[in-house]
PDB file of C-alpha atoms in Angstrom:
ATOM      1  CA  MET A 330      26.673  24.680  -0.082  1.00 78.00           C
ATOM      2  CA  GLU A 331      23.032  25.749   0.799  1.00 90.00           C
ATOM      3  CA  THR A 332      20.531  23.210   1.584  1.00 94.00           C
ATOM      4  CA  HIS A 333      16.793  23.258   0.971  1.00 95.00           C
ATOM      5  CA  ILE A 334      13.703  21.357   1.890  1.00 97.00           C
ATOM      6  CA  GLY A 335      12.201  19.937  -1.353  1.00 98.00           C
ATOM      7  CA  LEU A 336       9.258  17.806  -2.216  1.00 98.00           C
ATOM      8  CA  VAL A 337       9.739  14.491  -4.165  1.00 98.00           C
ATOM      9  CA  LEU A 338       7.326  14.298  -7.153  1.00 98.00           C
ATOM     10  CA  LYS A 339       8.438  11.042  -8.580  1.00 96.00           C
ATOM     11  CA  GLY A 340      11.496   8.804  -8.756  1.00 95.00           C
ATOM     12  CA  ILE A 341      12.706   6.572 -11.583  1.00 93.00           C
ATOM     13  CA  ASN A 342      15.912   4.343 -11.297  1.00 88.00           C
ATOM     14  CA  ASN A 343      17.200   6.298  -8.329  1.00 89.00           C
ATOM     15  CA  ILE A 344      16.754   9.683  -9.993  1.00 95.00           C
ATOM     16  CA  TYR A 345      14.199  11.813  -8.198  1.00 97.00           C
ATOM     17  CA  THR A 346      12.317  14.823  -9.406  1.00 97.00           C
ATOM     18  CA  VAL A 347      12.373  17.216  -6.550  1.00 98.00           C
ATOM     19  CA  ARG A 348      10.417  20.577  -6.300  1.00 97.00           C
ATOM     20  CA  TYR A 349      12.582  23.308  -4.602  1.00 96.00           C
ATOM     21  CA  PRO A 350      11.071  26.096  -2.412  1.00 94.00           C
ATOM     22  CA  ASP A 351      11.368  28.474  -5.422  1.00 94.00           C
ATOM     23  CA  GLY A 352       8.930  26.260  -7.440  1.00 94.00           C
ATOM     24  CA  ALA A 353      11.798  24.965  -9.694  1.00 95.00           C
ATOM     25  CA  GLU A 354      11.962  21.185 -10.361  1.00 96.00           C
ATOM     26  CA  ARG A 355      15.321  19.444 -10.478  1.00 96.00           C
ATOM     27  CA  LEU A 356      16.631  15.993 -11.043  1.00 97.00           C
ATOM     28  CA  CYS A 357      18.401  14.729  -7.865  1.00 97.00           C
ATOM     29  CA  ARG A 358      20.299  11.775  -6.574  1.00 95.00           C
ATOM     30  CA  ILE A 359      21.131  10.475  -3.178  1.00 94.00           C
ATOM     31  CA  LYS A 360      24.545  11.689  -1.989  1.00 88.00           C
ATOM     32  CA  GLY A 361      26.619   8.611  -1.286  1.00 80.00           C
ATOM     33  CA  LYS A 362      25.253   4.960  -1.418  1.00 70.00           C
ATOM     34  CA  GLN A 363      22.559   5.223   1.124  1.00 75.00           C
ATOM     35  CA  LEU A 364      20.579   7.581   3.318  1.00 84.00           C
ATOM     36  CA  ALA A 365      21.071   7.410   7.092  1.00 77.00           C
ATOM     37  CA  HIS A 366      18.358   5.591   9.006  1.00 77.00           C
ATOM     38  CA  THR A 367      16.860   3.696   5.962  1.00 82.00           C
ATOM     39  CA  GLU A 368      18.775   0.509   6.152  1.00 80.00           C
ATOM     40  CA  GLY A 369      16.639  -2.481   5.077  1.00 82.00           C
ATOM     41  CA  GLU A 370      14.220  -0.567   3.066  1.00 89.00           C
ATOM     42  CA  TYR A 371      13.785  -1.441  -0.585  1.00 91.00           C
ATOM     43  CA  ASN A 372      13.675   2.337  -1.429  1.00 90.00           C
ATOM     44  CA  PRO A 373      14.825   5.067   0.926  1.00 92.00           C
ATOM     45  CA  ILE A 374      12.734   7.771  -0.861  1.00 96.00           C
ATOM     46  CA  ALA A 375       9.080   7.677  -2.156  1.00 97.00           C
ATOM     47  CA  THR A 376       6.913  10.095  -3.964  1.00 98.00           C
ATOM     48  CA  GLY A 377       5.623  12.669  -1.322  1.00 98.00           C
ATOM     49  CA  ASP A 378       8.709  12.601   0.832  1.00 98.00           C
ATOM     50  CA  TRP A 379      10.171  15.808   1.993  1.00 98.00           C
ATOM     51  CA  VAL A 380      14.000  15.682   1.616  1.00 97.00           C
ATOM     52  CA  GLU A 381      17.043  17.848   2.415  1.00 96.00           C
ATOM     53  CA  VAL A 382      18.692  18.615  -0.811  1.00 96.00           C
ATOM     54  CA  THR A 383      21.635  20.848  -1.999  1.00 95.00           C
ATOM     55  CA  ASP A 384      21.674  23.485  -4.761  1.00 93.00           C
ATOM     56  CA  ASP A 385      23.386  20.871  -7.084  1.00 92.00           C
ATOM     57  CA  GLY A 386      20.784  18.154  -6.615  1.00 95.00           C
ATOM     58  CA  GLN A 387      22.265  15.903  -3.919  1.00 96.00           C
ATOM     59  CA  ILE A 388      19.762  14.510  -1.490  1.00 96.00           C
ATOM     60  CA  LEU A 389      21.209  14.448   1.995  1.00 95.00           C
ATOM     61  CA  ALA A 390      18.395  13.271   4.205  1.00 95.00           C
ATOM     62  CA  ARG A 391      14.624  12.249   4.300  1.00 96.00           C
ATOM     63  CA  ARG A 392      12.433  14.257   6.747  1.00 96.00           C
ATOM     64  CA  GLU A 393      10.160  12.141   9.055  1.00 96.00           C
ATOM     65  CA  ARG A 394       7.133  10.969   7.415  1.00 97.00           C
ATOM     66  CA  LYS A 395       3.587  11.614   8.805  1.00 98.00           C
ATOM     67  CA  SER A 396       2.119   8.599   6.820  1.00 98.00           C
ATOM     68  CA  SER A 397       2.957   6.125   4.137  1.00 98.00           C
ATOM     69  CA  PHE A 398       1.696   3.241   2.036  1.00 98.00           C
ATOM     70  CA  VAL A 399       4.187   0.285   2.421  1.00 97.00           C
ATOM     71  CA  ARG A 400       4.162  -3.126   0.720  1.00 95.00           C
ATOM     72  CA  TRP A 401       6.303  -6.107   0.850  1.00 94.00           C
ATOM     73  CA  ASN A 402       8.643  -6.353  -2.179  1.00 92.00           C
ATOM     74  CA  GLY A 403       9.224 -10.121  -2.867  1.00 87.00           C
ATOM     75  CA  LYS A 404      12.229  -9.616  -5.216  1.00 87.00           C
ATOM     76  CA  GLY A 405      14.046  -7.300  -2.913  1.00 88.00           C
ATOM     77  CA  LEU A 406      12.939  -9.241   0.139  1.00 89.00           C
ATOM     78  CA  SER A 407      12.254  -5.921   1.965  1.00 91.00           C
ATOM     79  CA  ASN A 408       9.508  -3.382   2.568  1.00 94.00           C
ATOM     80  CA  GLN A 409       8.848  -0.895  -0.152  1.00 95.00           C
ATOM     81  CA  SER A 410       7.309   2.555   0.433  1.00 96.00           C
ATOM     82  CA  VAL A 411       5.045   3.465  -2.438  1.00 96.00           C
ATOM     83  CA  ALA A 412       3.894   6.823  -1.297  1.00 98.00           C
ATOM     84  CA  ALA A 413       4.441   9.149   1.727  1.00 98.00           C
ATOM     85  CA  ASN A 414       2.986  12.089   3.580  1.00 98.00           C
ATOM     86  CA  MET A 415      -0.578  11.734   2.189  1.00 98.00           C
ATOM     87  CA  ASP A 416      -3.687  12.657   4.167  1.00 98.00           C
ATOM     88  CA  GLN A 417      -5.682   9.710   2.828  1.00 98.00           C
ATOM     89  CA  VAL A 418      -5.443   6.707   0.487  1.00 98.00           C
ATOM     90  CA  LEU A 419      -8.168   5.876  -2.171  1.00 98.00           C
ATOM     91  CA  VAL A 420      -8.175   2.112  -2.476  1.00 97.00           C
ATOM     92  CA  VAL A 421      -9.722   1.523  -5.880  1.00 96.00           C
ATOM     93  CA  ALA A 422     -11.612  -1.606  -7.085  1.00 93.00           C
ATOM     94  CA  SER A 423     -13.936  -2.257 -10.062  1.00 91.00           C
ATOM     95  CA  VAL A 424     -17.355  -3.712 -10.364  1.00 88.00           C
ATOM     96  CA  SER A 425     -16.010  -6.167 -13.049  1.00 84.00           C
ATOM     97  CA  ASN A 426     -13.330  -6.351 -15.693  1.00 80.00           C
ATOM     98  CA  PRO A 427     -11.125  -7.167 -13.728  1.00 83.00           C
ATOM     99  CA  PRO A 428     -13.140  -9.086 -11.155  1.00 84.00           C
ATOM    100  CA  PHE A 429     -13.834  -7.631  -7.761  1.00 86.00           C
ATOM    101  CA  ARG A 430     -11.285  -9.092  -5.309  1.00 90.00           C
ATOM    102  CA  PRO A 431     -12.131  -8.120  -1.755  1.00 92.00           C
ATOM    103  CA  ARG A 432      -9.212  -9.627  -0.126  1.00 93.00           C
ATOM    104  CA  PHE A 433      -6.978  -7.358  -2.298  1.00 95.00           C
ATOM    105  CA  LEU A 434      -8.851  -4.371  -0.574  1.00 96.00           C
ATOM    106  CA  ASP A 435      -8.146  -5.856   2.867  1.00 97.00           C
ATOM    107  CA  ARG A 436      -4.407  -6.217   2.107  1.00 97.00           C
ATOM    108  CA  ALA A 437      -4.230  -2.625   0.685  1.00 97.00           C
ATOM    109  CA  ILE A 438      -5.842  -1.255   3.879  1.00 97.00           C
ATOM    110  CA  ALA A 439      -3.275  -3.208   5.899  1.00 97.00           C
ATOM    111  CA  CYS A 440      -0.497  -1.374   3.925  1.00 97.00           C
ATOM    112  CA  VAL A 441      -1.674   2.032   5.017  1.00 97.00           C
ATOM    113  CA  ARG A 442       0.072   3.737   7.925  1.00 97.00           C
ATOM    114  CA  ASP A 443      -1.298   6.615   9.653  1.00 97.00           C
ATOM    115  CA  ALA A 444      -3.687   7.787   6.898  1.00 98.00           C
ATOM    116  CA  ARG A 445      -7.331   7.745   6.336  1.00 98.00           C
ATOM    117  CA  VAL A 446      -8.779   5.022   3.886  1.00 98.00           C
ATOM    118  CA  VAL A 447     -11.540   5.692   1.400  1.00 98.00           C
ATOM    119  CA  LEU A 448     -12.831   2.834  -0.807  1.00 97.00           C
ATOM    120  CA  VAL A 449     -13.706   3.560  -4.410  1.00 96.00           C
ATOM    121  CA  LEU A 450     -15.777   1.221  -6.631  1.00 94.00           C
ATOM    122  CA  THR A 451     -15.192   2.208 -10.343  1.00 93.00           C
ATOM    123  CA  LYS A 452     -16.821   1.145 -13.634  1.00 91.00           C
ATOM    124  CA  CYS A 453     -20.258   1.346 -12.074  1.00 89.00           C
ATOM    125  CA  ASP A 454     -21.682   2.088 -15.620  1.00 86.00           C
ATOM    126  CA  LEU A 455     -20.993  -1.654 -16.281  1.00 81.00           C
ATOM    127  CA  GLY A 456     -24.004  -2.628 -14.226  1.00 74.00           C
ATOM    128  CA  GLU A 457     -25.047  -3.413 -10.584  1.00 67.00           C
ATOM    129  CA  SER A 458     -22.461  -4.848  -8.209  1.00 65.00           C
ATOM    130  CA  GLY A 459     -22.993  -8.418  -7.064  1.00 73.00           C
ATOM    131  CA  GLU A 460     -24.111  -9.678  -3.799  1.00 79.00           C
ATOM    132  CA  ASP A 461     -20.596 -10.274  -2.651  1.00 79.00           C
ATOM    133  CA  GLN A 462     -19.639  -6.718  -3.390  1.00 83.00           C
ATOM    134  CA  ARG A 463     -22.675  -5.361  -1.663  1.00 85.00           C
ATOM    135  CA  LEU A 464     -22.134  -7.421   1.381  1.00 87.00           C
ATOM    136  CA  ARG A 465     -18.443  -6.409   1.640  1.00 89.00           C
ATOM    137  CA  PHE A 466     -18.998  -2.700   1.029  1.00 90.00           C
ATOM    138  CA  ASP A 467     -21.938  -2.750   3.625  1.00 91.00           C
ATOM    139  CA  ALA A 468     -19.351  -4.181   6.040  1.00 92.00           C
ATOM    140  CA  TYR A 469     -16.850  -1.550   5.184  1.00 95.00           C
ATOM    141  CA  ARG A 470     -19.292   1.247   5.657  1.00 95.00           C
ATOM    142  CA  GLY A 471     -20.228  -0.315   9.037  1.00 94.00           C
ATOM    143  CA  LEU A 472     -16.641  -0.045  10.023  1.00 94.00           C
ATOM    144  CA  GLY A 473     -16.411   3.614   9.283  1.00 95.00           C
ATOM    145  CA  TYR A 474     -14.747   3.633   5.876  1.00 97.00           C
ATOM    146  CA  PRO A 475     -16.154   6.082   3.380  1.00 97.00           C
ATOM    147  CA  VAL A 476     -17.334   4.173   0.208  1.00 95.00           C
ATOM    148  CA  VAL A 477     -17.888   5.898  -3.048  1.00 96.00           C
ATOM    149  CA  ARG A 478     -19.317   4.445  -6.349  1.00 94.00           C
ATOM    150  CA  VAL A 479     -18.121   6.133  -9.462  1.00 95.00           C
ATOM    151  CA  SER A 480     -18.119   6.044 -13.167  1.00 92.00           C
ATOM    152  CA  SER A 481     -15.596   7.969 -15.310  1.00 88.00           C
ATOM    153  CA  VAL A 482     -18.051   7.432 -18.256  1.00 89.00           C
ATOM    154  CA  THR A 483     -21.349   8.633 -16.758  1.00 92.00           C
ATOM    155  CA  GLY A 484     -19.912  10.901 -14.035  1.00 93.00           C
ATOM    156  CA  GLU A 485     -21.571   9.030 -11.258  1.00 94.00           C
ATOM    157  CA  GLY A 486     -20.165   9.829  -7.846  1.00 95.00           C
ATOM    158  CA  LEU A 487     -17.381  12.124  -9.185  1.00 96.00           C
ATOM    159  CA  ASP A 488     -18.707  15.226  -7.245  1.00 96.00           C
ATOM    160  CA  GLU A 489     -18.904  13.215  -4.040  1.00 97.00           C
ATOM    161  CA  LEU A 490     -15.381  12.014  -4.607  1.00 97.00           C
ATOM    162  CA  LYS A 491     -13.973  15.413  -5.401  1.00 97.00           C
ATOM    163  CA  SER A 492     -15.486  16.740  -2.125  1.00 97.00           C
ATOM    164  CA  LEU A 493     -13.607  14.064  -0.195  1.00 98.00           C
ATOM    165  CA  LEU A 494     -10.391  15.069  -1.938  1.00 98.00           C
ATOM    166  CA  LYS A 495     -10.619  18.938  -1.573  1.00 98.00           C
ATOM    167  CA  GLY A 496      -7.719  20.369   0.360  1.00 98.00           C
ATOM    168  CA  LYS A 497      -5.959  17.046   0.877  1.00 98.00           C
ATOM    169  CA  VAL A 498      -3.060  14.956  -0.511  1.00 98.00           C
ATOM    170  CA  THR A 499      -4.470  11.636  -1.563  1.00 98.00           C
ATOM    171  CA  ALA A 500      -2.655   8.562  -2.853  1.00 98.00           C
ATOM    172  CA  LEU A 501      -4.523   6.155  -5.257  1.00 97.00           C
ATOM    173  CA  VAL A 502      -3.819   2.461  -5.250  1.00 97.00           C
ATOM    174  CA  GLY A 503      -5.433  -0.484  -6.815  1.00 95.00           C
ATOM    175  CA  GLN A 504      -5.012  -3.505  -9.081  1.00 93.00           C
ATOM    176  CA  SER A 505      -4.032  -3.189 -12.575  1.00 90.00           C
ATOM    177  CA  GLY A 506      -6.968  -2.416 -14.926  1.00 90.00           C
ATOM    178  CA  VAL A 507      -9.433  -1.152 -12.348  1.00 92.00           C
ATOM    179  CA  GLY A 508      -9.653   2.255 -14.139  1.00 90.00           C
ATOM    180  CA  LYS A 509      -7.297   4.124 -11.608  1.00 92.00           C
ATOM    181  CA  SER A 510      -5.562   5.977 -14.346  1.00 88.00           C
ATOM    182  CA  THR A 511      -8.698   6.848 -16.148  1.00 90.00           C
ATOM    183  CA  LEU A 512     -10.073   8.108 -12.921  1.00 94.00           C
ATOM    184  CA  VAL A 513      -6.967  10.279 -12.191  1.00 94.00           C
ATOM    185  CA  ASN A 514      -7.329  11.768 -15.808  1.00 92.00           C
ATOM    186  CA  VAL A 515     -10.865  12.736 -14.984  1.00 93.00           C
ATOM    187  CA  LEU A 516     -10.006  14.217 -11.599  1.00 94.00           C
ATOM    188  CA  CYS A 517      -6.846  16.118 -12.639  1.00 88.00           C
ATOM    189  CA  GLY A 518      -7.131  16.614 -16.377  1.00 79.00           C
ATOM    190  CA  SER A 519      -3.884  14.760 -16.761  1.00 64.00           C
ATOM    191  CA  ASP A 520      -2.872  12.323 -19.435  1.00 63.00           C
ATOM    192  CA  GLN A 521      -1.861   9.110 -17.652  1.00 57.00           C
ATOM    193  CA  ARG A 522      -1.591   6.170 -19.886  1.00 50.00           C
ATOM    194  CA  ILE A 523      -4.525   3.721 -19.951  1.00 45.00           C
ATOM    195  CA  GLY A 524      -4.135   0.089 -20.634  1.00 44.00           C
ATOM    196  CA  GLU A 525      -6.539  -2.651 -21.744  1.00 44.00           C
ATOM    197  CA  ILE A 526      -7.564  -5.753 -19.873  1.00 37.00           C
ATOM    198  CA  SER A 527      -5.862  -9.070 -20.693  1.00 36.00           C
ATOM    199  CA  GLY A 528      -8.500 -11.344 -22.124  1.00 41.00           C
ATOM    200  CA  LYS A 529      -6.533 -14.463 -21.240  1.00 41.00           C
ATOM    201  CA  TYR A 530      -6.324 -13.686 -17.528  1.00 35.00           C
ATOM    202  CA  ASP A 531      -8.946 -11.005 -17.034  1.00 41.00           C
ATOM    203  CA  ARG A 532      -6.317  -8.888 -15.384  1.00 43.00           C
ATOM    204  CA  GLY A 533      -5.087  -5.408 -16.062  1.00 40.00           C
ATOM    205  CA  ARG A 534      -1.763  -4.564 -17.864  1.00 42.00           C
ATOM    206  CA  HIS A 535       0.523  -2.307 -16.039  1.00 40.00           C
ATOM    207  CA  THR A 536       0.376   1.366 -17.457  1.00 49.00           C
ATOM    208  CA  THR A 537       1.704   3.591 -14.615  1.00 52.00           C
ATOM    209  CA  ASN A 538       5.229   2.355 -13.873  1.00 70.00           C
ATOM    210  CA  HIS A 539       6.142   4.748 -11.139  1.00 86.00           C
ATOM    211  CA  ALA A 540       4.339   6.824  -8.452  1.00 95.00           C
ATOM    212  CA  VAL A 541       3.833  10.468  -9.594  1.00 95.00           C
ATOM    213  CA  MET A 542       2.418  13.473  -7.814  1.00 96.00           C
ATOM    214  CA  LEU A 543      -0.246  15.478  -9.776  1.00 95.00           C
ATOM    215  CA  PHE A 544      -1.664  18.920  -8.762  1.00 94.00           C
ATOM    216  CA  HIS A 545      -5.219  20.314  -9.138  1.00 95.00           C
ATOM    217  CA  PRO A 546      -6.145  23.767  -7.681  1.00 95.00           C
ATOM    218  CA  ASP A 547      -8.351  21.963  -5.214  1.00 96.00           C
ATOM    219  CA  TYR A 548      -6.270  18.850  -4.273  1.00 97.00           C
ATOM    220  CA  THR A 549      -3.165  16.874  -4.891  1.00 97.00           C
ATOM    221  CA  LEU A 550      -3.045  13.293  -5.978  1.00 97.00           C
ATOM    222  CA  ILE A 551      -0.449  10.583  -5.990  1.00 97.00           C
ATOM    223  CA  ASP A 552      -1.004   8.042  -8.683  1.00 96.00           C
ATOM    224  CA  THR A 553       0.719   4.870  -7.974  1.00 95.00           C
ATOM    225  CA  PRO A 554       1.449   1.753 -10.274  1.00 93.00           C
ATOM    226  CA  GLY A 555      -1.258  -0.835 -10.473  1.00 87.00           C
ATOM    227  CA  VAL A 556      -0.384  -4.108  -9.091  1.00 87.00           C
ATOM    228  CA  ARG A 557      -1.653  -7.668  -9.642  1.00 82.00           C
ATOM    229  CA  GLU A 558      -0.635  -8.999  -6.170  1.00 86.00           C
ATOM    230  CA  LEU A 559      -0.059  -7.055  -2.979  1.00 93.00           C
ATOM    231  CA  LEU A 560       1.399  -8.223   0.356  1.00 93.00           C
ATOM    232  CA  PRO A 561       1.407  -6.219   3.535  1.00 94.00           C
ATOM    233  CA  PRO A 562       4.818  -5.150   4.889  1.00 94.00           C
ATOM    234  CA  HIS A 563       6.944  -7.391   6.929  1.00 91.00           C
ATOM    235  CA  GLY A 564       7.108  -6.524  10.615  1.00 89.00           C
ATOM    236  CA  ASP A 565       4.893  -6.328  13.569  1.00 90.00           C
ATOM    237  CA  PRO A 566       1.830  -8.645  13.115  1.00 93.00           C
ATOM    238  CA  HIS A 567      -0.070  -6.224  15.540  1.00 93.00           C
ATOM    239  CA  ALA A 568       0.041  -3.543  12.727  1.00 94.00           C
ATOM    240  CA  ILE A 569      -2.165  -5.857  10.618  1.00 95.00           C
ATOM    241  CA  GLU A 570      -4.385  -6.462  13.485  1.00 95.00           C
ATOM    242  CA  ARG A 571      -4.906  -2.847  14.006  1.00 94.00           C
ATOM    243  CA  SER A 572      -6.075  -2.538  10.238  1.00 96.00           C
ATOM    244  CA  PHE A 573      -9.180  -4.550  11.258  1.00 96.00           C
ATOM    245  CA  PRO A 574     -11.359  -2.100  13.362  1.00 94.00           C
ATOM    246  CA  GLU A 575     -13.885  -4.768  14.072  1.00 94.00           C
ATOM    247  CA  PHE A 576     -11.369  -6.463  16.157  1.00 94.00           C
ATOM    248  CA  ARG A 577     -10.698  -3.413  18.136  1.00 89.00           C
ATOM    249  CA  ASP A 578     -14.474  -3.080  18.929  1.00 84.00           C
ATOM    250  CA  SER A 579     -14.839  -6.741  19.878  1.00 89.00           C
ATOM    251  CA  GLY A 580     -14.238  -6.285  23.567  1.00 87.00           C
ATOM    252  CA  CYS A 581     -11.489  -8.990  23.568  1.00 86.00           C
ATOM    253  CA  LEU A 582     -10.005  -9.236  27.082  1.00 81.00           C
ATOM    254  CA  TYR A 583      -6.510 -10.328  26.105  1.00 82.00           C
ATOM    255  CA  PRO A 584      -4.033  -7.562  25.707  1.00 81.00           C
ATOM    256  CA  GLY A 585      -1.829  -8.166  22.627  1.00 87.00           C
ATOM    257  CA  CYS A 586      -4.212 -10.974  21.445  1.00 92.00           C
ATOM    258  CA  LEU A 587      -3.693 -11.737  17.769  1.00 94.00           C
ATOM    259  CA  HIS A 588      -7.054 -13.553  17.620  1.00 94.00           C
ATOM    260  CA  ARG A 589      -5.768 -16.713  16.113  1.00 91.00           C
ATOM    261  CA  ASP A 590      -5.046 -19.561  18.430  1.00 85.00           C
ATOM    262  CA  GLU A 591      -5.658 -17.932  21.750  1.00 87.00           C
ATOM    263  CA  PRO A 592      -8.254 -19.856  23.721  1.00 86.00           C
ATOM    264  CA  GLY A 593     -11.353 -17.892  24.597  1.00 85.00           C
ATOM    265  CA  CYS A 594     -10.622 -15.099  22.195  1.00 91.00           C
ATOM    266  CA  ARG A 595     -13.662 -12.908  21.875  1.00 93.00           C
ATOM    267  CA  VAL A 596     -12.989 -12.195  18.198  1.00 94.00           C
ATOM    268  CA  LYS A 597     -13.309 -15.857  17.255  1.00 92.00           C
ATOM    269  CA  GLU A 598     -16.574 -16.087  19.298  1.00 92.00           C
ATOM    270  CA  LEU A 599     -17.986 -13.089  17.257  1.00 95.00           C
ATOM    271  CA  VAL A 600     -16.886 -14.736  13.910  1.00 95.00           C
ATOM    272  CA  GLU A 601     -18.760 -17.894  14.933  1.00 93.00           C
ATOM    273  CA  LYS A 602     -21.842 -15.942  15.880  1.00 94.00           C
ATOM    274  CA  GLY A 603     -21.758 -14.079  12.466  1.00 94.00           C
ATOM    275  CA  LYS A 604     -21.187 -10.757  14.052  1.00 94.00           C
ATOM    276  CA  ILE A 605     -17.751 -10.454  12.393  1.00 95.00           C
ATOM    277  CA  LEU A 606     -17.592 -11.179   8.659  1.00 94.00           C
ATOM    278  CA  ALA A 607     -16.077 -14.685   8.410  1.00 95.00           C
ATOM    279  CA  ASP A 608     -14.456 -13.840   5.045  1.00 94.00           C
ATOM    280  CA  ARG A 609     -12.758 -10.678   6.586  1.00 95.00           C
ATOM    281  CA  TYR A 610     -11.428 -12.863   9.536  1.00 96.00           C
ATOM    282  CA  GLU A 611      -9.963 -15.487   6.894  1.00 96.00           C
ATOM    283  CA  SER A 612      -8.477 -12.605   5.038  1.00 96.00           C
ATOM    284  CA  TYR A 613      -6.774 -11.508   8.231  1.00 96.00           C
ATOM    285  CA  LEU A 614      -5.476 -15.063   9.085  1.00 96.00           C
ATOM    286  CA  HIS A 615      -4.041 -15.354   5.569  1.00 95.00           C
ATOM    287  CA  MET A 616      -2.061 -12.046   6.050  1.00 95.00           C
ATOM    288  CA  LEU A 617      -0.673 -13.445   9.292  1.00 94.00           C
ATOM    289  CA  ASP A 618       0.511 -16.473   7.445  1.00 92.00           C
ATOM    290  CA  THR A 619       2.167 -14.450   4.741  1.00 89.00           C
ATOM    291  CA  LEU A 620       4.312 -12.793   7.386  1.00 87.00           C
ATOM    292  CA  GLU A 621       5.579 -16.108   8.430  1.00 79.00           C
ATOM    293  CA  ASP A 622       6.278 -17.111   4.783  1.00 78.00           C
ATOM    294  CA  MET A 623       8.471 -14.036   4.151  1.00 75.00           C
ATOM    295  CA  ALA A 624      12.213 -14.793   4.090  1.00 54.00           C
ATOM    296  CA  PRO A 625      13.797 -14.514   7.530  1.00 51.00           C
ATOM    297  CA  ALA A 626      16.931 -12.449   8.120  1.00 51.00           C
ATOM    298  CA  TRP A 627      19.267 -15.625   8.042  1.00 42.00           C
ATOM    299  CA  VAL A 628      18.451 -16.099   4.317  1.00 46.00           C
ATOM    300  CA  LYS A 629      19.977 -12.651   3.621  1.00 45.00           C
ATOM    301  CA  VAL A 630      22.960 -13.363   5.825  1.00 43.00           C
ATOM    302  CA  GLU A 631      23.519 -16.558   3.956  1.00 44.00           C
ATOM    303  CA  LYS A 632      23.669 -14.889   0.526  1.00 45.00           C
ATOM    304  CA  LYS A 633      26.602 -12.733   1.829  1.00 47.00           C
ATOM    305  CA  MET A 634      28.499 -15.698   2.906  1.00 40.00           C
ATOM    306  CA  PRO A 635      31.612 -16.747   0.760  1.00 45.00           C
ATOM    307  CA  LYS A 636      30.785 -19.534  -1.745  1.00 45.00           C
ATOM    308  CA  LYS A 637      33.454 -21.847  -0.221  1.00 41.00           C
ATOM    309  CA  LYS A 638      31.718 -21.716   3.269  1.00 42.00           C
ATOM    310  CA  LYS A 639      28.025 -21.886   2.438  1.00 42.00           C
ATOM    311  CA  MET A 640      26.143 -22.013   5.801  1.00 38.00           C
ATOM    312  CA  LYS A 641      22.959 -23.871   6.753  1.00 42.00           C
ATOM    313  CA  TYR A 642      20.111 -22.755   8.923  1.00 33.00           C
ATOM    314  CA  LYS A 643      21.357 -24.682  11.875  1.00 39.00           C
ATOM    315  CA  ASP A 644      24.737 -23.015  11.626  1.00 39.00           C
ATOM    316  CA  TYR A 645      23.154 -19.682  12.646  1.00 31.00           C
ATOM    317  CA  HIS A 646      20.275 -20.887  15.107  1.00 36.00           C
ATOM    318  CA  GLY A 647      21.182 -24.529  16.003  1.00 38.00           C
ATOM    319  CA  ASP A 648      18.977 -27.429  15.046  1.00 39.00           C
ATOM    320  CA  ALA A 649      15.687 -26.270  13.768  1.00 34.00           C
ATOM    321  CA  GLU A 650      13.736 -28.331  16.476  1.00 32.00           C
TER     322      GLU A 650
END
């Protein structure tokens, strides 16, 4: 049977919409129970992936990714790829309603792998951003991140944003309720569902429940589901460290330094002198702590043991001390 290279436009319940080379879109499934070389991943295929697929809709393999947005999935106790093969990621926050949460932006940046990050502040028609927002976004600009203020109501910043999107594949990520779907509708003329803000918690309600690829003559967007909480992917802590460019430019003399408990660390000196934003540094330390809180491999092994022989931690690794 002939195979083709197709583009995944979206996936729901392990059924993927794939665009074939002839432009036709077909519903496809993974052949067998699992794709090769994707063990331990929450989802083997994400929107934006290129896959090898047969005429009758069987996905045989996933092509190597050039970039991805990966988060930790607490229910599945594994890393989840939300989007793949984009040129850049728009991390979207709002002036208010829901409140501006800078540490969410830091975590979102840490979830980006091998793509440029652009920061977008929405709902600017609601008023001026507060001092905390200005301080944070000035810091982001100083680190080289493009920052765009937009309003889907007044049109502020939309031309600037469109110029950044032109000719690129861009994934949009953000908390529920920040106006991401509204922004997508304005940018693509699509009809993504728009939700209201929960008055009780001042948080957004989920409206986009799966990542979907949308096409405009000048650019391509991947709209991703809004989230209330976001954790960086489990794995190498240095991947988180690399998402803080101010550390890279600190002149720290210790190769492999995580800038946490190491004596004489240059990063900690710069934080104390106010040359590195203290809250950004605290955000970084919190992310390192979350890696340690994530379930270790022995928990997964224990779940697979027969009920009659339930094992304890020391049975795998000896006494904890």
